PDB file of C-alpha atoms in Angstrom:
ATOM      1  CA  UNK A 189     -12.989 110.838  88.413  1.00 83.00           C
ATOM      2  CA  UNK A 190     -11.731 108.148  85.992  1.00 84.00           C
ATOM      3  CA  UNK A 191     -10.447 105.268  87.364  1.00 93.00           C
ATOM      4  CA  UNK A 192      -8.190 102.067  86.243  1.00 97.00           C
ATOM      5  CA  UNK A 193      -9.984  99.402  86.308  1.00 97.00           C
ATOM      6  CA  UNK A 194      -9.059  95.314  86.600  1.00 98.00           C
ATOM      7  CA  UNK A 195     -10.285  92.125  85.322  1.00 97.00           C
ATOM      8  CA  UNK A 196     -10.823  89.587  87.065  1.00 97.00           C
ATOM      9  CA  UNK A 197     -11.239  90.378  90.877  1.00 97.00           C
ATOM     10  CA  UNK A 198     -10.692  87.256  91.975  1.00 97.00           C
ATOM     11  CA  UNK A 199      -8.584  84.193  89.588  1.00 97.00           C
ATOM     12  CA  UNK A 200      -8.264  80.613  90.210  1.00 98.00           C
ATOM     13  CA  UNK A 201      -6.250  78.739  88.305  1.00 98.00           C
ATOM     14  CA  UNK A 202      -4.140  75.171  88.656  1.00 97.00           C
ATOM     15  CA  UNK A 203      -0.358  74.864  88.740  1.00 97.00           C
ATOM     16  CA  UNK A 204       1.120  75.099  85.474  1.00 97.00           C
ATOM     17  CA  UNK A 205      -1.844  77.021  83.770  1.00 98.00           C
ATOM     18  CA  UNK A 206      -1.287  80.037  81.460  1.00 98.00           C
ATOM     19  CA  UNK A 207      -3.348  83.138  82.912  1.00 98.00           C
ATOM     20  CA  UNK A 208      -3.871  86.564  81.463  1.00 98.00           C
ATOM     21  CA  UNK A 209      -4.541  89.932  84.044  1.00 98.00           C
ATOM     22  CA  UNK A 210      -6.298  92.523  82.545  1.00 97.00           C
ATOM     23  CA  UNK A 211      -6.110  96.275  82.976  1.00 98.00           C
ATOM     24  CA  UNK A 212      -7.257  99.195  81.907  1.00 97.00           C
ATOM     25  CA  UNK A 213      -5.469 102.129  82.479  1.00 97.00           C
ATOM     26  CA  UNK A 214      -6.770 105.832  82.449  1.00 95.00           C
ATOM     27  CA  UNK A 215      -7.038 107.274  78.805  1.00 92.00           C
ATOM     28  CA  UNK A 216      -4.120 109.680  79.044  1.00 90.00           C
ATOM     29  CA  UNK A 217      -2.002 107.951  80.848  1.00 94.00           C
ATOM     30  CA  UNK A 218       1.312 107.063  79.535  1.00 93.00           C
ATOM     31  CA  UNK A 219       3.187 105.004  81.939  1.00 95.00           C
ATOM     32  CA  UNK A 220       1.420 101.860  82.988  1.00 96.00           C
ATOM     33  CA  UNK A 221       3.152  99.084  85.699  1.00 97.00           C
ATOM     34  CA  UNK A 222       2.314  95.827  87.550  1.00 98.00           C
ATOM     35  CA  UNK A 223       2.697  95.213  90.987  1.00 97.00           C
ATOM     36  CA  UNK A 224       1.988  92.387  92.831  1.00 97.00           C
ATOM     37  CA  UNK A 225       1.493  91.627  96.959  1.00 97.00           C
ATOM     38  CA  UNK A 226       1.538  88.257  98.121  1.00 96.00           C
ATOM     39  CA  UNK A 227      -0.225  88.933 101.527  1.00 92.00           C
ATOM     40  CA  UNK A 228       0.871  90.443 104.380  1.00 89.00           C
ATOM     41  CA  UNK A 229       3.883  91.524 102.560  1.00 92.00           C
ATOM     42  CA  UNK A 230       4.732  94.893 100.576  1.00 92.00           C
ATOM     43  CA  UNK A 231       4.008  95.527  97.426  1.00 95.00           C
ATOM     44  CA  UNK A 232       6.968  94.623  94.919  1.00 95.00           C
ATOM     45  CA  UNK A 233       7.408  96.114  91.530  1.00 94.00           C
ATOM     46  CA  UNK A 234       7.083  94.011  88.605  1.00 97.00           C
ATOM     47  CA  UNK A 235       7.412  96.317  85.244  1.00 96.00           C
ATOM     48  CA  UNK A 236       7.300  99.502  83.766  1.00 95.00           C
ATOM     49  CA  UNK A 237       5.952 100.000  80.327  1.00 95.00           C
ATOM     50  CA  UNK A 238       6.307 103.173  77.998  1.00 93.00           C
ATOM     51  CA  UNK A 239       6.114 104.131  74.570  1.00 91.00           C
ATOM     52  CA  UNK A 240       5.114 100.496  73.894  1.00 92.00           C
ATOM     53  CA  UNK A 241       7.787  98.661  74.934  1.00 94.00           C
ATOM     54  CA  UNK A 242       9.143  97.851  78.644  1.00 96.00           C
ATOM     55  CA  UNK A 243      11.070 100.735  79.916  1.00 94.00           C
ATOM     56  CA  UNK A 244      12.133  98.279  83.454  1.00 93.00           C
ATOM     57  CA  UNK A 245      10.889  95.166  85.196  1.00 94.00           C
ATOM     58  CA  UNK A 246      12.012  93.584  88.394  1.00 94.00           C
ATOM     59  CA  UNK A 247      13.975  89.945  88.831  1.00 94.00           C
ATOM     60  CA  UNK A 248      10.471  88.559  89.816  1.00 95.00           C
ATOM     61  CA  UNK A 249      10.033  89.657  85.934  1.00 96.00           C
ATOM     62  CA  UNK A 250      11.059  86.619  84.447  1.00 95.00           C
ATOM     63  CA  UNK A 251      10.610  84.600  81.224  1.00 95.00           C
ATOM     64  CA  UNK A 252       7.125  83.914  82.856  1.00 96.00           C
ATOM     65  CA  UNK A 253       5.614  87.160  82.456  1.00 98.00           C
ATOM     66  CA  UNK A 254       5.116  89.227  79.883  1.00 98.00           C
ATOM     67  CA  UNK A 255       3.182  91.946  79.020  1.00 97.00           C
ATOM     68  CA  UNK A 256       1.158  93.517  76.108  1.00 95.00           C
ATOM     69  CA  UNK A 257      -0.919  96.649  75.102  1.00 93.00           C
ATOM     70  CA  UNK A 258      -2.644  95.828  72.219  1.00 85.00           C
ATOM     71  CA  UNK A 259      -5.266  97.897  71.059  1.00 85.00           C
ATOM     72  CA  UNK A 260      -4.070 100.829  72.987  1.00 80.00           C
ATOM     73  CA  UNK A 261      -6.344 100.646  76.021  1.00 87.00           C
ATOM     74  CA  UNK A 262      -6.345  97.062  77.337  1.00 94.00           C
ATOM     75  CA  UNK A 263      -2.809  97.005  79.181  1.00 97.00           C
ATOM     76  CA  UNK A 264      -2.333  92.970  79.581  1.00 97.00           C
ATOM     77  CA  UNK A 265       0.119  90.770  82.241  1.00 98.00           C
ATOM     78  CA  UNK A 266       0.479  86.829  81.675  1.00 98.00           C
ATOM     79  CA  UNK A 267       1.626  84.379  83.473  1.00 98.00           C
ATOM     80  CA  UNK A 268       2.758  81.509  81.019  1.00 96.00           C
ATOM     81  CA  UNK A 269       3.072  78.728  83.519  1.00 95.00           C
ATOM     82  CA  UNK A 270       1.386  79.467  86.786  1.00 97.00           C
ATOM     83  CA  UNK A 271       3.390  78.206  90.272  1.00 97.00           C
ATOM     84  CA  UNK A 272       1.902  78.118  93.755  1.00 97.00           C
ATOM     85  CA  UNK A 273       4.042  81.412  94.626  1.00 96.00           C
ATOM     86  CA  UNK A 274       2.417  83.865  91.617  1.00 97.00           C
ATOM     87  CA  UNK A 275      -0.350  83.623  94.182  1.00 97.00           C
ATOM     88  CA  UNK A 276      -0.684  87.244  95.105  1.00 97.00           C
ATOM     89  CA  UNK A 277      -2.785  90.113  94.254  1.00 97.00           C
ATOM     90  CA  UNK A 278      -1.619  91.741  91.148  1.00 98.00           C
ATOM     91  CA  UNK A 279      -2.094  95.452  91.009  1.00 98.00           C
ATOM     92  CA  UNK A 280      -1.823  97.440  87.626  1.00 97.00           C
ATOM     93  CA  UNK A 281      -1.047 101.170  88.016  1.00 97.00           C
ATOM     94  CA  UNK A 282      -0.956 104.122  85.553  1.00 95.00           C
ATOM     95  CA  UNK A 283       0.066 107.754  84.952  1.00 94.00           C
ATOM     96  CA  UNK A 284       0.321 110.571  83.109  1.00 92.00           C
ATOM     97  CA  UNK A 285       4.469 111.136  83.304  1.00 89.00           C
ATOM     98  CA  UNK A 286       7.105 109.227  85.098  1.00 84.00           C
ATOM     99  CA  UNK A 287       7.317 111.818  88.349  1.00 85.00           C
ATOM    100  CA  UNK A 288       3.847 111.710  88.851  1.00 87.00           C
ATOM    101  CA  UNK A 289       1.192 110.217  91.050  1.00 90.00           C
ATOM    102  CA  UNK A 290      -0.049 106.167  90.040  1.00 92.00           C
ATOM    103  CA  UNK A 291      -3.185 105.548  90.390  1.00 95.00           C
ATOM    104  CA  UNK A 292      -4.061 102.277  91.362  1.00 96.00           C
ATOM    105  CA  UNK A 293      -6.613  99.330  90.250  1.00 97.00           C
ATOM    106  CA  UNK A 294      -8.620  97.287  92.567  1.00 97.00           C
ATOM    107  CA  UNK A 295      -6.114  94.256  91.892  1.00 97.00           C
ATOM    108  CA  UNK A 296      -6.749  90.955  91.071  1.00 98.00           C
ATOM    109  CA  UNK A 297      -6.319  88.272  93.422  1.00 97.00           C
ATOM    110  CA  UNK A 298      -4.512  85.144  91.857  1.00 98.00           C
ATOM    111  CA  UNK A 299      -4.871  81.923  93.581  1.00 98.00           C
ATOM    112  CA  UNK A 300      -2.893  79.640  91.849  1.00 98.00           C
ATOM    113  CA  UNK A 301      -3.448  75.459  93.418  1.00 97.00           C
TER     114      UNK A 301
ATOM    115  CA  UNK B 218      19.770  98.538 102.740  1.00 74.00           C
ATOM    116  CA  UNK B 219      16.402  98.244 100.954  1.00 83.00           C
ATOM    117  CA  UNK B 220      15.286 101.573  99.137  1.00 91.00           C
ATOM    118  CA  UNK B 221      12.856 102.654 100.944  1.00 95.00           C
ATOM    119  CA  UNK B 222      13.091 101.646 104.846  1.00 95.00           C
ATOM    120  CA  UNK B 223       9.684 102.395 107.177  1.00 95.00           C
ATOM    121  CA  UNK B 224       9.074 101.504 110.726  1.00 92.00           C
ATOM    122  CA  UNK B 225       6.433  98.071 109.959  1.00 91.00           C
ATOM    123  CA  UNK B 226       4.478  99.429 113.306  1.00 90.00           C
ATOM    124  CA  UNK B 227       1.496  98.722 114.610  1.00 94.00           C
ATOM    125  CA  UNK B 228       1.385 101.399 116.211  1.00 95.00           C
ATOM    126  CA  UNK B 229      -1.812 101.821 118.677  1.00 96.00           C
ATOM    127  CA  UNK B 230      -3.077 105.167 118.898  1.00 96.00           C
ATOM    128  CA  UNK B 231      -6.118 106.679 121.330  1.00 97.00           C
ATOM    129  CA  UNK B 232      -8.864 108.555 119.026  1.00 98.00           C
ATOM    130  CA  UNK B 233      -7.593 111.901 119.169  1.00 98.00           C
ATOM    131  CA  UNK B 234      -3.974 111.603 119.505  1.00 97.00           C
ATOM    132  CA  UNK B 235      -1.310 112.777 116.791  1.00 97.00           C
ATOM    133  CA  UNK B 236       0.874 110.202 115.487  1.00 97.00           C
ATOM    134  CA  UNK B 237       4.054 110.576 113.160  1.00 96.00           C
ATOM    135  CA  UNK B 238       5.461 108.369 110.791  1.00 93.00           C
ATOM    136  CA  UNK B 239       8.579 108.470 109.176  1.00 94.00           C
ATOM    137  CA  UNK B 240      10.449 107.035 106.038  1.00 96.00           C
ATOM    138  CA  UNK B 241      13.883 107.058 105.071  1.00 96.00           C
ATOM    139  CA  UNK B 242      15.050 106.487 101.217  1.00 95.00           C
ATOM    140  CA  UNK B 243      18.246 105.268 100.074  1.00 93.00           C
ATOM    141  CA  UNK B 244      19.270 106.758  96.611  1.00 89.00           C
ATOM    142  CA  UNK B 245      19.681 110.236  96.496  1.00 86.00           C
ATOM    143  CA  UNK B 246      18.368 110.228  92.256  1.00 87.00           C
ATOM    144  CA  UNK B 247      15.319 109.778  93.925  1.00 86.00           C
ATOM    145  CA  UNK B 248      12.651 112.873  92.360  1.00 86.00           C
ATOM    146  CA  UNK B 249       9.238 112.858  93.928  1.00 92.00           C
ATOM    147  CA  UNK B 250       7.863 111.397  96.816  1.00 95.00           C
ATOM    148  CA  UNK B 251       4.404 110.457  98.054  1.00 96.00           C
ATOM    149  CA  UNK B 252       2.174 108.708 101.231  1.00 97.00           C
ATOM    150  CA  UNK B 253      -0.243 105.990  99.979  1.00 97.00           C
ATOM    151  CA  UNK B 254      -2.887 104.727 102.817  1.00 97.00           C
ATOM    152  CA  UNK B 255      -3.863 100.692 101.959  1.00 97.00           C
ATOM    153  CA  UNK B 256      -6.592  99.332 103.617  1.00 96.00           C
ATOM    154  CA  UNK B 257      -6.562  95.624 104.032  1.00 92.00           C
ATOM    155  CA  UNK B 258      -6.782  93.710 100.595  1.00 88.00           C
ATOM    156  CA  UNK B 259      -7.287  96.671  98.789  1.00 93.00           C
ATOM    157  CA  UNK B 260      -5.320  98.471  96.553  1.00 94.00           C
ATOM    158  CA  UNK B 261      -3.090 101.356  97.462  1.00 95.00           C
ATOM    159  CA  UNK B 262      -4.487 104.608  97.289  1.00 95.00           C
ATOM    160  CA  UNK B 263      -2.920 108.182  96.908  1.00 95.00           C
ATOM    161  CA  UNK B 264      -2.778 110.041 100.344  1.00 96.00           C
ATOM    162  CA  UNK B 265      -0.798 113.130  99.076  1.00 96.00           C
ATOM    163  CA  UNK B 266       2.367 113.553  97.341  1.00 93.00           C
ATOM    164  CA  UNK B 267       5.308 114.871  99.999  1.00 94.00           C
ATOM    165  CA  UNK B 268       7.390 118.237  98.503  1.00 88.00           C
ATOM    166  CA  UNK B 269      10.508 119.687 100.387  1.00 87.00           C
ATOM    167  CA  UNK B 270       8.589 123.057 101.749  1.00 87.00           C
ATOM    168  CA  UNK B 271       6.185 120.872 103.451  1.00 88.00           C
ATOM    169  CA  UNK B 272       2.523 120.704 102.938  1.00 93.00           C
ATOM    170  CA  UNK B 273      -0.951 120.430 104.690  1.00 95.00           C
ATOM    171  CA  UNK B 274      -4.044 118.603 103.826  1.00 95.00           C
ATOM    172  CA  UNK B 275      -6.779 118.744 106.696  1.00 96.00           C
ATOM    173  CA  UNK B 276      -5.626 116.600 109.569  1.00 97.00           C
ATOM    174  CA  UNK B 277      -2.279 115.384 107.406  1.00 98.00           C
ATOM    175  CA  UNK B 278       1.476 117.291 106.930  1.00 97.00           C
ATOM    176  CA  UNK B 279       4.086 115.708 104.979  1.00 97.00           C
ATOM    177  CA  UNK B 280       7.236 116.637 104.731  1.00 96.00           C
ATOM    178  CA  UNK B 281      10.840 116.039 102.882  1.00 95.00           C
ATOM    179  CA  UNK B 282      14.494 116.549 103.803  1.00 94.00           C
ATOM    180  CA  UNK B 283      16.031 115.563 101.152  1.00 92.00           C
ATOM    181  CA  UNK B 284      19.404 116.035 102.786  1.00 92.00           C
ATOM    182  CA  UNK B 285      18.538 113.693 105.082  1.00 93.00           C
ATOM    183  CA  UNK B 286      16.759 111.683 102.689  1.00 94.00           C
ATOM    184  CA  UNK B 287      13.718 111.211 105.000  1.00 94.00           C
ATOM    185  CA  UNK B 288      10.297 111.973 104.640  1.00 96.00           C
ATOM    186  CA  UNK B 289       7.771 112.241 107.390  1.00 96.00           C
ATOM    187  CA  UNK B 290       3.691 111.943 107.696  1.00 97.00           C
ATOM    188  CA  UNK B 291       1.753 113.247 110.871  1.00 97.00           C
ATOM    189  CA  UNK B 292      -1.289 112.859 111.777  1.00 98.00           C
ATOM    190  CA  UNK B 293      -3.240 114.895 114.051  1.00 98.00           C
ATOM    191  CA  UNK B 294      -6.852 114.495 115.659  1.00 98.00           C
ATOM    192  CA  UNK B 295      -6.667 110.897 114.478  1.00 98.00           C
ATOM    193  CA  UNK B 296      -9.980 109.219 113.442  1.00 98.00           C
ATOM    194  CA  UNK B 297     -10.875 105.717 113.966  1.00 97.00           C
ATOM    195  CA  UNK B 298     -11.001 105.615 110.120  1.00 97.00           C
ATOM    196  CA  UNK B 299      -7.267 106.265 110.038  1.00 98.00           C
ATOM    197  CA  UNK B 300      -6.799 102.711 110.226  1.00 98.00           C
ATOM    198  CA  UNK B 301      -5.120 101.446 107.967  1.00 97.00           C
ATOM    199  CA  UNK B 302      -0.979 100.574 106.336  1.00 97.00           C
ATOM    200  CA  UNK B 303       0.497 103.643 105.539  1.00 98.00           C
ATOM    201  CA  UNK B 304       3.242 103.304 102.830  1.00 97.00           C
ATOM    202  CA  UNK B 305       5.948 105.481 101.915  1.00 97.00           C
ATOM    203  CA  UNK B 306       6.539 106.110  97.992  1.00 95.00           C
ATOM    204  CA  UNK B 307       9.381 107.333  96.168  1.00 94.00           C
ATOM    205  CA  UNK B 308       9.827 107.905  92.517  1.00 91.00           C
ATOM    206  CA  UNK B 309      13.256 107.024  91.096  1.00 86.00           C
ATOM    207  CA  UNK B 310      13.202 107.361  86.842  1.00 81.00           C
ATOM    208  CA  UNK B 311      10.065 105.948  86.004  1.00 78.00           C
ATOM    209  CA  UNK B 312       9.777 103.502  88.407  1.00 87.00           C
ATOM    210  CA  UNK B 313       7.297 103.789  91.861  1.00 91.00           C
ATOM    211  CA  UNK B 314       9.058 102.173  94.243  1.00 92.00           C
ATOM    212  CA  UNK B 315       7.564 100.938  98.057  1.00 94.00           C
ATOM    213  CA  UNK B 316       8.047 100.925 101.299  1.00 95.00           C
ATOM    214  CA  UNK B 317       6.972  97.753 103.499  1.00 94.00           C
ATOM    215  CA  UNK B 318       4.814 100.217 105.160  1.00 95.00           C
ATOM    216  CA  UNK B 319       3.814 101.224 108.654  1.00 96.00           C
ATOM    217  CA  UNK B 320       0.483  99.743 110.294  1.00 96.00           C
ATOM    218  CA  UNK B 321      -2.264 102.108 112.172  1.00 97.00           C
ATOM    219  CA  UNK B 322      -4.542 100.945 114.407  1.00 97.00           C
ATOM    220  CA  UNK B 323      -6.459 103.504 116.093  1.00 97.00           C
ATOM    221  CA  UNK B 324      -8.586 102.569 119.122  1.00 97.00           C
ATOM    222  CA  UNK B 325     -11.743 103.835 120.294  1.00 95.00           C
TER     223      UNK B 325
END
């Protein structure tokens, strides 16, 4: 069964550093997110992305973040200037159509110092 | 009033017992609903989606009311490997939105 898959597992990166999440999604998906968790707590939305562009994103969203699908399988999130509260794990999610079920990467754990 | 409201639990359940969850949602443009199990630091996985006429898979019924805007999960026969956070998910345009989630521990 494919799968979406995540690079890196596990990040470490100082305060203030740039960091880029990579995902990607299942081939004919259409609707690709990121979600992060810092842990022990629930897992908040972060954006939407359709069609190429960003169809929603969250208030934790900000001029940070951004995301990119460039070659039309690698579905990227970066962080432009790291602070110790982006440490979390960041899940990416896909799907085939906005009603349907995600399916979920393995995350990647961000550990920003 | 968050979106999606669960019971955070734990809730400590004999092998062998049936335990219910439930979930309540907040806007009614809400269109499809679903039960993800997470075990701890992984990522959430799909449990089965949740549909008004109710539905069965092994062990596991969901169901909706969407007049009532609640959504239930039950679990019967309940396996030591039913341990885990299980998190109520609604679909509202394109967006997958979460519940905090309700913890499971089942002892032996």
């Amino acid at each position: 069964e494919p799968e979406v898959t995540q690079t890196p597992s596990h990040q470490v990166t100082q305060m203030g550093q740039e960091v880029i999440l990579r995902c990607v999604p299942i081939s004919n998906h259409l609707y690709f997110y990121w979600y992060r968790q810092i842990l022990g707590q629930k897992v908040e939305f972060l954006v939407s992305f359709y069609n190429n562009e960003i169809s929603e994103k969250s208030e934790i969203f900000d001029d940070q973040f951004s995301v990119e699908r460039p070659d039309g399988s690698n579905f990227t999130l970066k962080i432009r200037s790291t602070k110790l509260e982006d440490s979390a794990m960041y899940f990416c999610a896909s799907r085939t159509d906005s009603q349907g079920r995600g399916d979920f990467g393995p995350g990647t754990r961000l550990t920003v110092t | 009033r968050k979106e999606v409201e669960q019971d955070p639990g734990p809730f400590n359940v004999p092998e062998g017992a049936t335990v219910a969850f439930n979930c309540t949602y907040s806007n009614s443009a809400s269109q499809s609903f679903f039960w993800y199990r997470q075990d701890c630091r992984k990522e959430p996985k799909l449990l089965m989606s949740v549909y008004s006429s109710g539905n069965e898979d092994g062990r596991f019924t969901a169901q909706l009311n969407r007049a009532s805007q609640y959504i239930s999960l039950l679990i019967r026969d309940s396996k030591l490997s039913d341990s885990a956070t299980y998190l109520c998910v609604v679909n509202r345009d394109d967006k997958i939105i979460f519940g905090k989630g309700t913890r499971l521990h089942i002892l032996p």
